[in-house]
Structures are given as C-alpha cells and as structure tokens.
GROMACS .gro file of C-alpha atoms in nm:
model
   79
    1LEU     CA    1  -6.143 -19.869  -5.368
    2TYR     CA    2  -6.497 -19.968  -5.472
    3ARG     CA    3  -6.410 -19.930  -5.842
    4LEU     CA    4  -6.099 -20.144  -5.783
    5GLY     CA    5  -6.324 -20.404  -5.636
    6GLU     CA    6  -6.532 -20.393  -5.945
    7LEU     CA    7  -6.234 -20.430  -6.173
    8THR     CA    8  -6.092 -20.721  -5.975
    9HIS     CA    9  -6.438 -20.895  -5.995
   10THR     CA   10  -6.453 -20.831  -6.371
   11ILE     CA   11  -6.117 -20.996  -6.432
   12GLY     CA   12  -6.237 -21.299  -6.234
   13ASP     CA   13  -6.025 -21.268  -5.908
   14PHE     CA   14  -6.335 -21.317  -5.683
   15ALA     CA   15  -6.137 -21.385  -5.367
   16GLN     CA   16  -5.949 -21.062  -5.402
   17ALA     CA   17  -6.258 -20.871  -5.492
   18ARG     CA   18  -6.424 -20.996  -5.178
   19THR     CA   19  -6.122 -20.879  -4.979
   20ILE     CA   20  -6.148 -20.528  -5.139
   21PHE     CA   21  -6.510 -20.515  -5.069
   22GLN     CA   22  -6.456 -20.606  -4.711
   23GLN     CA   23  -6.224 -20.304  -4.685
   24CYS     CA   24  -6.499 -20.088  -4.845
   25VAL     CA   25  -6.749 -20.213  -4.583
   26ALA     CA   26  -6.502 -20.120  -4.307
   27ILE     CA   27  -6.429 -19.776  -4.443
   28SER     CA   28  -6.802 -19.695  -4.496
   29ARG     CA   29  -6.877 -19.813  -4.131
   30GLN     CA   30  -6.595 -19.580  -4.018
   31LEU     CA   31  -6.746 -19.289  -4.204
   32ASP     CA   32  -7.090 -19.381  -4.116
   33SER     CA   33  -7.199 -19.359  -4.476
   34GLN     CA   34  -7.520 -19.575  -4.501
   35ASP     CA   35  -7.542 -19.539  -4.871
   36ALA     CA   36  -7.186 -19.654  -4.938
   37LEU     CA   37  -7.217 -19.922  -4.683
   38GLY     CA   38  -7.535 -20.056  -4.859
   39TYR     CA   39  -7.365 -20.074  -5.205
   40ALA     CA   40  -7.050 -20.226  -5.064
   41LEU     CA   41  -7.239 -20.486  -4.875
   42ASP     CA   42  -7.424 -20.571  -5.196
   43GLN     CA   43  -7.105 -20.630  -5.383
   44LEU     CA   44  -6.954 -20.823  -5.094
   45GLY     CA   45  -7.252 -21.047  -5.104
   46TYR     CA   46  -7.212 -21.116  -5.471
   47CYS     CA   47  -6.842 -21.193  -5.420
   48HIS     CA   48  -6.946 -21.443  -5.135
   49VAL     CA   49  -7.174 -21.616  -5.375
   50LEU     CA   50  -6.908 -21.643  -5.642
   51VAL     CA   51  -6.667 -21.812  -5.405
   52GLY     CA   52  -6.937 -22.041  -5.262
   53ASP     CA   53  -6.998 -21.871  -4.937
   54LEU     CA   54  -7.376 -21.867  -4.930
   55ASP     CA   55  -7.410 -21.792  -4.563
   56GLY     CA   56  -7.173 -21.492  -4.590
   57ALA     CA   57  -7.373 -21.385  -4.902
   58GLU     CA   58  -7.705 -21.388  -4.707
   59ALA     CA   59  -7.560 -21.213  -4.420
   60ALA     CA   60  -7.425 -20.932  -4.649
   61TYR     CA   61  -7.738 -20.910  -4.859
   62GLN     CA   62  -7.949 -20.879  -4.537
   63GLU     CA   63  -7.742 -20.601  -4.400
   64SER     CA   64  -7.743 -20.431  -4.736
   65LEU     CA   65  -8.113 -20.435  -4.760
   66ALA     CA   66  -8.149 -20.307  -4.395
   67CYS     CA   67  -7.927 -20.008  -4.486
   68PHE     CA   68  -8.131 -19.922  -4.804
   69THR     CA   69  -8.458 -19.969  -4.618
   70ALA     CA   70  -8.357 -19.746  -4.329
   71MET     CA   71  -8.264 -19.471  -4.586
   72GLY     CA   72  -8.580 -19.526  -4.792
   73ASN     CA   73  -8.344 -19.599  -5.094
   74GLU     CA   74  -8.583 -19.792  -5.313
   75LEU     CA   75  -8.336 -19.839  -5.590
   76GLY     CA   76  -8.084 -20.008  -5.339
   77MET     CA   77  -8.369 -20.215  -5.191
   78ALA     CA   78  -8.447 -20.338  -5.544
   79LEU     CA   79  -8.084 -20.475  -5.594
   0.00000   0.00000   0.00000
C-alpha cells in the first residue's frame, strides 16, 4: 500500500496519494509499528503540503518526528 501511495504521488494524484497514506497510517497504528507509522506520517505530511493543507502537514510531521524520536531513529528524524 505504501508503494502504491508513492506511485500515486509520482503521477500527480496528490489527493488520492493522501488517502492511501491515511490508510497506511491506520494500518501502522493497528499493527503498532512505530517505524512504519513514522514513514507513513512523513509521506502523509508531504501530501498535505501538496494539496495546500498546511495544518494537516504540520500535525503529520510532528507526529512522525515523535515516532522517530521515541525509537531513536536518527535517519527518520532527519527527514
């Protein structure tokens, strides 16, 4: 699903990509996968930016950073 979101983003369907990444976030939460959640939130934030939802982007980026910080994932924090 994550790769489908990337592909959808690449072809320029940002609204659909945002929907897909919202699904990725939900699944990551269900699986309690902090790593997957952090990356999905990062991509979701970027999609929010591309559709002009800056408040949504900030919220997604803040939560993504919190996930990566909690795990000590410096690469994720650098994104």
